[in-house]
Short mmCIF file of C-alpha atoms in Angstrom, two decimals:
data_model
loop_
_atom_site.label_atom_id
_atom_site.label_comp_id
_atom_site.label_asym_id
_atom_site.label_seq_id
_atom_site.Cartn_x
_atom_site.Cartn_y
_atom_site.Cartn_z
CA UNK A 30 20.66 7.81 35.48
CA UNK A 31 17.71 10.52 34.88
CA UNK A 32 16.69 12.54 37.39
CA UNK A 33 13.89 10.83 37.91
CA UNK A 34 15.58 7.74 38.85
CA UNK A 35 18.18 9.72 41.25
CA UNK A 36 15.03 11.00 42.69
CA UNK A 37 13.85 7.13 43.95
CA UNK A 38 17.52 6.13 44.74
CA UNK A 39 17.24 8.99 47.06
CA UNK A 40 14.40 7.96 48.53
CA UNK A 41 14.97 4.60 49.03
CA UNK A 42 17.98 4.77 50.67
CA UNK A 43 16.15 7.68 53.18
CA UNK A 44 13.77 4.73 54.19
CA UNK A 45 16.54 2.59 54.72
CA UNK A 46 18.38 4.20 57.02
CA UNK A 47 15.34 6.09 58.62
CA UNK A 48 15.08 3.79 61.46
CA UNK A 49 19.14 4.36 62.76
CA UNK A 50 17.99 8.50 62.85
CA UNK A 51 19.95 9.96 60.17
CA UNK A 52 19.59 13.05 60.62
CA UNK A 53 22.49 13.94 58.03
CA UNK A 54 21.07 11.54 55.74
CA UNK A 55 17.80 13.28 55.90
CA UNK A 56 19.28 16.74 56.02
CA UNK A 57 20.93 15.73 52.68
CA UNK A 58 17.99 13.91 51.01
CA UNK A 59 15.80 17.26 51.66
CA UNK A 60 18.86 19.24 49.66
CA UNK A 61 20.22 17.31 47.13
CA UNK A 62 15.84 16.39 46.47
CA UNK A 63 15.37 20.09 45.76
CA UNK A 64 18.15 20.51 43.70
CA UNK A 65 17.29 17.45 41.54
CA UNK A 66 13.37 18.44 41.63
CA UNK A 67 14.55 21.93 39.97
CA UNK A 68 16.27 20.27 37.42
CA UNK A 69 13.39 17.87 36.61
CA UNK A 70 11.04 21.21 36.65
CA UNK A 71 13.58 22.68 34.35
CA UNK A 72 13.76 19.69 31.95
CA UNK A 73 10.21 18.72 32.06
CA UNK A 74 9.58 22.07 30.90
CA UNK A 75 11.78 22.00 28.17
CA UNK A 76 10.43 18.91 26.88
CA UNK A 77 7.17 20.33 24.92
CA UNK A 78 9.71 22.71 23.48
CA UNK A 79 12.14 20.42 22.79
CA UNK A 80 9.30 17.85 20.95
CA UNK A 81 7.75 20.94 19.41
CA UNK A 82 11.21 21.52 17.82
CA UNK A 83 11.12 18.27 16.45
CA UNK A 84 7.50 18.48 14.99
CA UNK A 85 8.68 20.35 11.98
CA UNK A 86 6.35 22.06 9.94
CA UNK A 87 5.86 20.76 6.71
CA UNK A 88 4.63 21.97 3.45
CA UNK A 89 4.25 20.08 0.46
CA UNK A 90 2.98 21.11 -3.05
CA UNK A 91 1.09 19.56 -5.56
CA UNK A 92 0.00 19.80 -9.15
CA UNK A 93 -3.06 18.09 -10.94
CA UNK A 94 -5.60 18.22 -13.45
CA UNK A 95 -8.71 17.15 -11.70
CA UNK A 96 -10.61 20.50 -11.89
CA UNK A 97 -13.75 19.67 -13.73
CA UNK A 98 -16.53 19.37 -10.89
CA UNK A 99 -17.90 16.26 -12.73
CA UNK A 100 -14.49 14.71 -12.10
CA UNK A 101 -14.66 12.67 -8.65
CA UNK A 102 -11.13 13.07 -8.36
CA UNK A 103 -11.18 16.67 -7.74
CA UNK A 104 -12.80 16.09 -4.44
CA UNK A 105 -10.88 13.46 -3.60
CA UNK A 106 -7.89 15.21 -4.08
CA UNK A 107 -9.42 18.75 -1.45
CA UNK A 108 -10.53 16.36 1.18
CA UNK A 109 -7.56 14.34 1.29
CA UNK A 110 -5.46 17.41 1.99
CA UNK A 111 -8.29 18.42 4.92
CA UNK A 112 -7.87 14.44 6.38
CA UNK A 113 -4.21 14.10 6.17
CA UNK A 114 -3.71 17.33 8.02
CA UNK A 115 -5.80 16.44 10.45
CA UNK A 116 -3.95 13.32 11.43
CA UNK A 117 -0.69 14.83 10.72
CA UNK A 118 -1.11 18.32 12.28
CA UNK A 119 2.42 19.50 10.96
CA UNK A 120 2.03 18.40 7.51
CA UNK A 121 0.44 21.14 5.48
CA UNK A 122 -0.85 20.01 1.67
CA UNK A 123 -1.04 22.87 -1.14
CA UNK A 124 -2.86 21.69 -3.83
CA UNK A 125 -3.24 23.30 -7.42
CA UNK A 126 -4.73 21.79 -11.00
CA UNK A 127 -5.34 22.96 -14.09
CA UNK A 128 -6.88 20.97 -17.19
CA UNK A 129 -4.99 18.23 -19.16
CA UNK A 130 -3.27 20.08 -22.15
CA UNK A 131 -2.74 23.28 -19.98
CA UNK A 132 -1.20 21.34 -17.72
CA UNK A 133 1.18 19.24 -19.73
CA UNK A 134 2.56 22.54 -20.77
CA UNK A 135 2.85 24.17 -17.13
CA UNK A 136 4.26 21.17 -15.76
CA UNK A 137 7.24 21.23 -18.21
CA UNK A 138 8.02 24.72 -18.44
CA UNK A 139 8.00 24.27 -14.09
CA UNK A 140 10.88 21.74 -13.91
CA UNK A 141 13.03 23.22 -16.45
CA UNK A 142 12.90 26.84 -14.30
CA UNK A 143 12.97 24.74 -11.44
CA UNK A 144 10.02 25.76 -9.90
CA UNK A 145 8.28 22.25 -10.07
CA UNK A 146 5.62 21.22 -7.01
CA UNK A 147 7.25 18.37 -4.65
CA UNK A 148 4.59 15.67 -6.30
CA UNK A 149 3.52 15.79 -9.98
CA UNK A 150 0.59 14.27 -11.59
CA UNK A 151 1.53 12.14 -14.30
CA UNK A 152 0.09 10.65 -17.52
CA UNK A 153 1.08 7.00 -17.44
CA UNK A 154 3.42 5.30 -19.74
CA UNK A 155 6.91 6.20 -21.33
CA UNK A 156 6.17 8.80 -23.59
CA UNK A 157 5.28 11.32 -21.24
CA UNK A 158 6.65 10.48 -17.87
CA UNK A 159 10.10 8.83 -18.94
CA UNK A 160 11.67 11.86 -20.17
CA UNK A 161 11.33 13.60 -16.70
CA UNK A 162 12.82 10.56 -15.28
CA UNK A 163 15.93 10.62 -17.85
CA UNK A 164 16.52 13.95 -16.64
CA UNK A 165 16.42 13.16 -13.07
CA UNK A 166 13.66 15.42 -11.93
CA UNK A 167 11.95 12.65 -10.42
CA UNK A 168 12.66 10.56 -7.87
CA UNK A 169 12.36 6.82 -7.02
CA UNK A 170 10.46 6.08 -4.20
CA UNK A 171 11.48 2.39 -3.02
CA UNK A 172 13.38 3.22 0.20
CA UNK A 173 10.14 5.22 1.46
CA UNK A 174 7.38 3.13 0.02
CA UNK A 175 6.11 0.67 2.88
CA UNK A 176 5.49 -3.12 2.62
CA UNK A 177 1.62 -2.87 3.14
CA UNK A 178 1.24 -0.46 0.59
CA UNK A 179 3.09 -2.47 -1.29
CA UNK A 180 0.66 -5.66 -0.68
CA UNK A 181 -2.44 -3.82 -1.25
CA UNK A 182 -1.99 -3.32 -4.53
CA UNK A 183 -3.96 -5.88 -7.03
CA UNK A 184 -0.91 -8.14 -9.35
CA UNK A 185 0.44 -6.45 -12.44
CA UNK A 186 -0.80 -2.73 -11.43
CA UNK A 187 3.36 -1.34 -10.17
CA UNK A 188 4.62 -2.57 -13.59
CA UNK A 189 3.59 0.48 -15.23
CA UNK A 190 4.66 2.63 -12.41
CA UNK A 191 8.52 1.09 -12.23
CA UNK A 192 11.33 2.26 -14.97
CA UNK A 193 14.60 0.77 -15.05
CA UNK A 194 14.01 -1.30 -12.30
CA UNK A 195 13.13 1.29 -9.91
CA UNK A 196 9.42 2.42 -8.63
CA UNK A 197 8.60 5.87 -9.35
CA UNK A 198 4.59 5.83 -8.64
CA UNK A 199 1.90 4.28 -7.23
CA UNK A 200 -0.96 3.59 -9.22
CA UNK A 201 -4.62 4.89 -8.68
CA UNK A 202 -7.15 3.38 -10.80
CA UNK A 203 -7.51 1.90 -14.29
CA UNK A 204 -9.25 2.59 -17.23
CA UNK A 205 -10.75 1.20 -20.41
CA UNK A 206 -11.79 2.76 -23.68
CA UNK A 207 -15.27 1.83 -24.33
CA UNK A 208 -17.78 2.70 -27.01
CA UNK A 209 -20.86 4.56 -26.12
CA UNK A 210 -23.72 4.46 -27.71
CA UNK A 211 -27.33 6.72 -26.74
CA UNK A 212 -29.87 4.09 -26.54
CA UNK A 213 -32.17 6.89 -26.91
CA UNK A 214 -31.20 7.96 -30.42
CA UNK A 215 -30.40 4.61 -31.76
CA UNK A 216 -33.95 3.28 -30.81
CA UNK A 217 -35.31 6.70 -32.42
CA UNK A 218 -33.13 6.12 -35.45
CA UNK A 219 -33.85 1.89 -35.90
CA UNK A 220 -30.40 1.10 -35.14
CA UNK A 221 -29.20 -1.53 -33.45
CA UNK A 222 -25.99 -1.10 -30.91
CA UNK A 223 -22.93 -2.64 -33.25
CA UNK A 224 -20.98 -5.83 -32.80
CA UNK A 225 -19.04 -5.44 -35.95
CA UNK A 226 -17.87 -3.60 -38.65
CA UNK A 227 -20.42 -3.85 -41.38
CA UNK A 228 -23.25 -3.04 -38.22
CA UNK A 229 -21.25 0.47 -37.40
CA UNK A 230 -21.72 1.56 -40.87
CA UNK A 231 -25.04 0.55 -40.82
CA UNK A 232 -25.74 2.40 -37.61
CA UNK A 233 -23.90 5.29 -38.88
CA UNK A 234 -25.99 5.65 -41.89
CA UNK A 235 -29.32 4.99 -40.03
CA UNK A 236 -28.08 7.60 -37.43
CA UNK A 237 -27.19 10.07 -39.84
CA UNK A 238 -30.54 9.89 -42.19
CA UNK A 239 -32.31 10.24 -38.80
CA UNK A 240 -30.37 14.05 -38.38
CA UNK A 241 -27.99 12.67 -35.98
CA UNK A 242 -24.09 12.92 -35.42
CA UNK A 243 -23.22 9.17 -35.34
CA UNK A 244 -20.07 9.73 -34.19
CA UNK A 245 -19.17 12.82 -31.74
CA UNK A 246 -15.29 13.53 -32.04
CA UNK A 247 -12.90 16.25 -30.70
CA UNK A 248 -9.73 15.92 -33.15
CA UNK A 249 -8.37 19.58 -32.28
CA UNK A 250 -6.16 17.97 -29.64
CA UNK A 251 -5.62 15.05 -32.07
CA UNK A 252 -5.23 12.14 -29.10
CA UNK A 253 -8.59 11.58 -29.19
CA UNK A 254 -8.58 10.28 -32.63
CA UNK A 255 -5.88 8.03 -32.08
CA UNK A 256 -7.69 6.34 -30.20
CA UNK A 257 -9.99 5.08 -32.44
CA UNK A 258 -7.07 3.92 -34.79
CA UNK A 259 -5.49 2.54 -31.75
CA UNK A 260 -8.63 0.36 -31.46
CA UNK A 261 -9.10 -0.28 -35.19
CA UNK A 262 -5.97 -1.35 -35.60
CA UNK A 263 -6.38 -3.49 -32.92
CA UNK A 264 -8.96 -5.19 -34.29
CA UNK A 265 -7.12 -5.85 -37.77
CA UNK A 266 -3.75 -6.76 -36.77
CA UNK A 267 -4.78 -8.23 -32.88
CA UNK A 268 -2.90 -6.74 -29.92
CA UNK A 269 -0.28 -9.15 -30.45
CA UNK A 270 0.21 -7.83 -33.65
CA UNK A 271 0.62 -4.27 -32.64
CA UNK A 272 2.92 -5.79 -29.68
CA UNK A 273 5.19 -6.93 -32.69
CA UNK A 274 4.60 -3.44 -34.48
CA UNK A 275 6.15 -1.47 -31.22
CA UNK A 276 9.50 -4.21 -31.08
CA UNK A 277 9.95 -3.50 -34.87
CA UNK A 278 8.34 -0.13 -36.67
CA UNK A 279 8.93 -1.47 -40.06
CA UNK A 280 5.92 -3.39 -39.48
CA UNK A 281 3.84 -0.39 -39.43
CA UNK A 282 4.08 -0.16 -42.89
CA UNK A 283 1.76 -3.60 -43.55
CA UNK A 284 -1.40 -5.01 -45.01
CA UNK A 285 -3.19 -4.69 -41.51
CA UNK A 286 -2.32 -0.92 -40.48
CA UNK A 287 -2.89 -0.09 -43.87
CA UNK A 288 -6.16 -1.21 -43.78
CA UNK A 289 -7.07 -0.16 -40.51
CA UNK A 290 -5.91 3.55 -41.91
CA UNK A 291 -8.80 2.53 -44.61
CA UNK A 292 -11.36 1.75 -42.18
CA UNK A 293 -10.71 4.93 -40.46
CA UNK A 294 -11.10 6.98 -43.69
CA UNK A 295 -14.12 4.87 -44.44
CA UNK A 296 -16.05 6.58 -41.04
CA UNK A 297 -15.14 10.06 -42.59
CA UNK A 298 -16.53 9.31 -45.85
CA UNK A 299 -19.60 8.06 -44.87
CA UNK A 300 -19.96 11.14 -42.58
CA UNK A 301 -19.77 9.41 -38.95
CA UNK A 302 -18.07 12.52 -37.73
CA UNK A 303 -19.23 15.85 -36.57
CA UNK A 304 -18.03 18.76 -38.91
CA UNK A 305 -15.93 20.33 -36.52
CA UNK A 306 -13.95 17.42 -35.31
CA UNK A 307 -10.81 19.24 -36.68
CA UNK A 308 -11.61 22.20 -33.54
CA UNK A 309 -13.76 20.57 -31.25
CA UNK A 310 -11.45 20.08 -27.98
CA UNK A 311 -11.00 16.77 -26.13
CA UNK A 312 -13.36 18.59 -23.43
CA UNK A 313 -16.34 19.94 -25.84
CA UNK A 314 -16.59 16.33 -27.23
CA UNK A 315 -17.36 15.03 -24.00
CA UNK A 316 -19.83 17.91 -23.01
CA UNK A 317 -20.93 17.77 -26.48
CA UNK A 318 -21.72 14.09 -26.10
CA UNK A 319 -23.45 14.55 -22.47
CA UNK A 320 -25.58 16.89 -24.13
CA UNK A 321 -26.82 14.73 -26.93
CA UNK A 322 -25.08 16.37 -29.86
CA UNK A 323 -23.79 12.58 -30.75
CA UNK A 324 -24.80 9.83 -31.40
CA UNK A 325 -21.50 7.51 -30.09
CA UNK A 326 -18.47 8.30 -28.27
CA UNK A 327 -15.11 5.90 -28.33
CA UNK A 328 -13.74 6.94 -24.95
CA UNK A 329 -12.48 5.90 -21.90
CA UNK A 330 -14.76 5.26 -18.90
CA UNK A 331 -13.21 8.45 -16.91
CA UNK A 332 -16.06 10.31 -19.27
CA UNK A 333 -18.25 8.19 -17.33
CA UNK A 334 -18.99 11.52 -14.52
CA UNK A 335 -20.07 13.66 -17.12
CA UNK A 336 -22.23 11.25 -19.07
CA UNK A 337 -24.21 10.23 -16.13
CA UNK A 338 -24.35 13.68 -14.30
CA UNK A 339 -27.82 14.35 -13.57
CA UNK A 340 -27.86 17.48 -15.40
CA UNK A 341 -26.37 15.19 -18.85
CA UNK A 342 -29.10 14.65 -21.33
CA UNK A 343 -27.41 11.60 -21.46
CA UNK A 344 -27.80 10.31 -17.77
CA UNK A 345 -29.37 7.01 -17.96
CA UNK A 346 -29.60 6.55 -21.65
CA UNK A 347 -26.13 5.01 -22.67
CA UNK A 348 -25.31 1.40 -22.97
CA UNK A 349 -21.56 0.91 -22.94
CA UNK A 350 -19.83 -1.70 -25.25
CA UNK A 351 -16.96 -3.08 -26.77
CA UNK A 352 -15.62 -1.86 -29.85
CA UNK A 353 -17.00 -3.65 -32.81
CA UNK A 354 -14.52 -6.33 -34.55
CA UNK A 355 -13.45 -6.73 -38.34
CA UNK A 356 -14.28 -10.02 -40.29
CA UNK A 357 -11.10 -11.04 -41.32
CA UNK A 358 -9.41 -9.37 -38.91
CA UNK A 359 -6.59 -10.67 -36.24
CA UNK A 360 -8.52 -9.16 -33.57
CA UNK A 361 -10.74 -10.28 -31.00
CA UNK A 362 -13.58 -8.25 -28.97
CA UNK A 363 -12.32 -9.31 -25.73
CA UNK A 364 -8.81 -6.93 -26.55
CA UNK A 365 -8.69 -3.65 -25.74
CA UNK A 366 -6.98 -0.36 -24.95
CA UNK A 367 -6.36 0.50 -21.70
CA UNK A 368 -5.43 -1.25 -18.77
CA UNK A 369 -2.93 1.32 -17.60
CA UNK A 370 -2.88 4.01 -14.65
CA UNK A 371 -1.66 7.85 -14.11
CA UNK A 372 0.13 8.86 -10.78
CA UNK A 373 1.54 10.70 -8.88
CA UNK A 374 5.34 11.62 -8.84
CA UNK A 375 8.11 13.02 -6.41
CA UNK A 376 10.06 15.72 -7.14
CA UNK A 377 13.97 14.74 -7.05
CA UNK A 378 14.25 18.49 -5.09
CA UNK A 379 11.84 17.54 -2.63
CA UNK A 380 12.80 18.78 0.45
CA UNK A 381 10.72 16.32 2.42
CA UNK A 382 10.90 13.25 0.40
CA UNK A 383 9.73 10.85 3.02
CA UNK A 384 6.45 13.25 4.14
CA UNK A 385 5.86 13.13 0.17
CA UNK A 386 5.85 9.62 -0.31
CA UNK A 387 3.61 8.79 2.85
CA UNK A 388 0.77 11.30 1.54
CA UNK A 389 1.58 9.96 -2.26
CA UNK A 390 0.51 6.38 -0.16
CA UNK A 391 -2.46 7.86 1.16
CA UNK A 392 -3.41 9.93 -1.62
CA UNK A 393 -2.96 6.69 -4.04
CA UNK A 394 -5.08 4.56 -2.21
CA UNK A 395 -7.57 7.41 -1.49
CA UNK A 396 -8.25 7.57 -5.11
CA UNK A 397 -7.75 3.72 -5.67
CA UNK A 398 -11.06 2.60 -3.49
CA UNK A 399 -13.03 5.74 -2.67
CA UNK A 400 -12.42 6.76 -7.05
CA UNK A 401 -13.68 3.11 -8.15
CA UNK A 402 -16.91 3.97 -5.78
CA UNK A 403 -17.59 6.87 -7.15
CA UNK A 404 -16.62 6.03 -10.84
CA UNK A 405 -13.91 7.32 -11.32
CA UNK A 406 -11.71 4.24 -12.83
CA UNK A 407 -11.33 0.68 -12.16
CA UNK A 408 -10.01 0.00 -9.42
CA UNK A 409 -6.02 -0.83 -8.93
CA UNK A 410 -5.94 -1.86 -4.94
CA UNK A 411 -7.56 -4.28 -3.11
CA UNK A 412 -11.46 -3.61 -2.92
CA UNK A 413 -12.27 -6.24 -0.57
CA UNK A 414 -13.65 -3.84 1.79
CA UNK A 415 -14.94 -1.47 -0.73
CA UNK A 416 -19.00 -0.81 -1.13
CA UNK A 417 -20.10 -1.61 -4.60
CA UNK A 418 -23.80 -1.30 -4.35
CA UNK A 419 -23.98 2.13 -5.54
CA UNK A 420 -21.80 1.69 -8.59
CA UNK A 421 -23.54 2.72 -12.11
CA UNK A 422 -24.66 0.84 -14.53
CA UNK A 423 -21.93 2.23 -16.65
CA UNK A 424 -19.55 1.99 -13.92
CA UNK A 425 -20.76 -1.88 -13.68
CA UNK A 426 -20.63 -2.50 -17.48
CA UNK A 427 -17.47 -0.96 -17.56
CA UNK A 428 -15.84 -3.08 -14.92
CA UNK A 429 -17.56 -6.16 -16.85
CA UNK A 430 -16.07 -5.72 -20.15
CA UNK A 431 -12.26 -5.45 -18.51
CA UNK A 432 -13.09 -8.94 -16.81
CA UNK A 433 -13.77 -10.61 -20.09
CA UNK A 434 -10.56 -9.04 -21.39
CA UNK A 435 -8.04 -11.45 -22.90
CA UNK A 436 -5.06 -8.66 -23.89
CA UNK A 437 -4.95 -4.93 -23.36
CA UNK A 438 -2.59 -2.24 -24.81
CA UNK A 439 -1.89 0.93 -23.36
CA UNK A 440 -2.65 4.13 -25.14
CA UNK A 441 -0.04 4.66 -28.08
CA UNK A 442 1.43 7.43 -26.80
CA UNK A 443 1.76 5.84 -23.84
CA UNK A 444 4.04 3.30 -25.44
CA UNK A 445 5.86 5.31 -28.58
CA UNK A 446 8.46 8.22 -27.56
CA UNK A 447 7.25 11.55 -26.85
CA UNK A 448 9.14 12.61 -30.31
CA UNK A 449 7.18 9.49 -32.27
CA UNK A 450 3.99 9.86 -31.00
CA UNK A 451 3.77 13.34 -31.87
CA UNK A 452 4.67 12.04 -35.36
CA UNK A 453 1.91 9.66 -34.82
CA UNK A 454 -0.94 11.87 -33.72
CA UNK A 455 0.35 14.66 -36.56
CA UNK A 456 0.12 12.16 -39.34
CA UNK A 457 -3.29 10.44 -38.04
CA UNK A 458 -5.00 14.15 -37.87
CA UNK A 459 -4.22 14.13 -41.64
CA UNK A 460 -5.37 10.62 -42.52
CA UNK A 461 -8.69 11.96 -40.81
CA UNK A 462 -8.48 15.33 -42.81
CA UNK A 463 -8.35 12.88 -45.86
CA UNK A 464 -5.01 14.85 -47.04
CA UNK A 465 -2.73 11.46 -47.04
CA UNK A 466 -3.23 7.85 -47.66
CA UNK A 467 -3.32 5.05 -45.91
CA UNK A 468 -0.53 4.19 -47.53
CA UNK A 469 1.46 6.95 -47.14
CA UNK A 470 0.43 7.18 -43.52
CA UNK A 471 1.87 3.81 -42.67
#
């Protein structure tokens, strides 16, 4: 019994035997009701303390690469830090970024001194991710996760964020690679936007006799040329056919990868490319594209803040499309890359591993809704309650072309093994530098 209770006990039993004039029982009441009223003042007291105590103070790290101001998920992440402290006062959030090949480098040489944050953006798929989760610096997350988290998020979108079984992530929002073309230029140069092969050389040529780059591209950090064979391949041996190409490499080395490797060599030789492709960076050919230096970009729509930033000489003047198909090819234009979603990961040394994994639910969703507003993906949660109306036209174009999609494949080196798609991306930037053939490259 608390003291509290003893307390009305007490006093009950005064009333009841008030009426015989019980004088002891009174005289005892009025002693043993001090006593017990100390020791409720004493343990009330200690009771803030005591729940203080409890109220641990928390600090939790993290690392991203949202830094650009054009990128809405910089933002997101800084107020998200602000709002979850707010309704969890002893939670403290320390956030940190740096940009995307900076930060693949700091984030490795971090876990193997140990000195990794307690959640980790990620680049989605295998290649990247898995090996940090064969080494056990990461930790699963399906004991913390809850079940309306869980249910918020649209069909299909945890498959990429679950290894072996287990669920490692959450996902945030989706994105597709797109082509974009400057309506602006095209209309100056007679062009017309292309729909297939034979069309994007003749748009290149028309572009280029006009004294425009028809094709901006930033090779020095050689992923962003693999996308366009990821796509032209795509288009000659169909996403099925790559899907058979990943279960057995020896089909690399065919009639369709060969002669997407052609196509590919056939842009450089009829000049679609900017001369300094080979050391342009991922993040000049975007700027470089914003500010009209090119013609078309073959992207994905998380460019989509920079192109339409009302400072971009770009902003308003881009249509955005899908990739052009090949006659004869095995490919369709409703298949494309994309489709898959970074996260964020747990640290296996987190000391605080339940704290993480409710802000990693916040932070998730955060970016899932209030990102597909703003542009920055497509969205991965439930948007039910999400306001639309001031979505882009790109944004709205964008989110168009995925509906119509019939197949989508993931970036390759999303897919390949961090050791392979190195291979990849090496070879490719030499296909492009016209130092091996397509044959030899397959």
């Amino acid at each position: 019994m608390n003291v509290f209770s003893c307390l009305f006990s007490l006093y009950l039993q005064y009333h009841k035997n008030k009426s015989k004039g019980d004088r002891k029982m009174k005289r005892t009441l009025k002693k043993t009701g001090a006593l017990l009223l100390a020791a409720g003042l004493a343990v009330s007291s200690t009771v803030p303390a005591m729940a203080k105590d409890k109220e641990e103070q928390i600090t939790l790290t993290i690392w991203h690469q949202s830094v650009a101001d054009t990128d809405p998920v910089k933002k997101i992440i800084e107020d998200s830090v602000e709002e979850y402290h707010e309704l969890h006062p002893n939670v403290t959030i320390e956030q940190d970024g740096v940009t995307g090949e900076q930060y693949k480098t700091k984030i490795k040489t971090a876990f193997a001194a140990g000195e990794a944050p307690d959640i980790s953006y990620m680049f989605s798929g295998g290649s990247f991710v898995k090996p940090y989760i064969d080494a056990g610096y990461l930790m699963p997350i399906d004991d913390y996760v809850s079940e309306d988290t869980l249910n918020s998020v649209l069909p299909g979108m945890l498959d990429g964020c679950t290894f072996d079984g287990k669920l490692y992530t959450l996902p945030t929002v989706t994105f597709l690679a797109n082509l974009y073309c400057n309506t602006e230029m095209f209309e100056k140069a007679g062009a017309e936007i292309p729909t297939n092969w034979d069309e994007l050389l003749d748009a290149v040529a028309k572009l280029k006799d006009a004294g425009y780059t028809p094709i901006i591209l930033g090779e020095k950090d050689r992923w962003p040329g693999m996308y366009l064979y990821d796509i032209i391949s795509a288009r000659t041996a169909g996403n099925a056919g790559l899907e058979e190409a990943f279960a057995d490499p020896a089909k690399f080395n065919t009639k369709p990868f060969v002669e997407a490797a052609e196509k590919l060599q056939e842009l450089v030789e009829a000049g679609a490319f900017n001369d300094s492709m080979m050391s342009m960076s991922y993040d000049e050919m975007v700027e470089g594209f914003a500010a009209g230096q090119g013609a078309m970009l073959y992207q994905a729509n998380w460019t989509h803040p920079s192109i339409q930033a009302d400072t971009a000489a770009t902003n308003g003047k881009v249509k955005c499309v899908a990739f052009p198909v090949i006659e004869g090819g095995a490919g369709s234009i409703t298949e494309f890359s994309g489709g898959s979603s970074d996260g964020y990961y747990i640290n296996s040394d987190c000391e605080h591993p339940k704290e993480a994994v409710e802000y990693l639910e916040y932070l998730s969703h955060k970016i899932g809704q209030v990102g597909y507003e703003q542009g920055a993906g497509l969205p991965c949660w439930d948007t039910s309650d999400v306001d639309t109306s001031e979505l882009t036209p790109l944004d709205t174009e964008s989110a168009a072309l995925m509906e119509t999609g019939t197949s989508y494949i993931s970036w390759w080196d999303n897919i390949l093994s961090a050791e392979d798609s190195e291979t990849y991306k090496d070879l490719l930037a030499q296909l492009m530098a016209m130092k091996i053939t397509p044959e030899e490259f397959c």
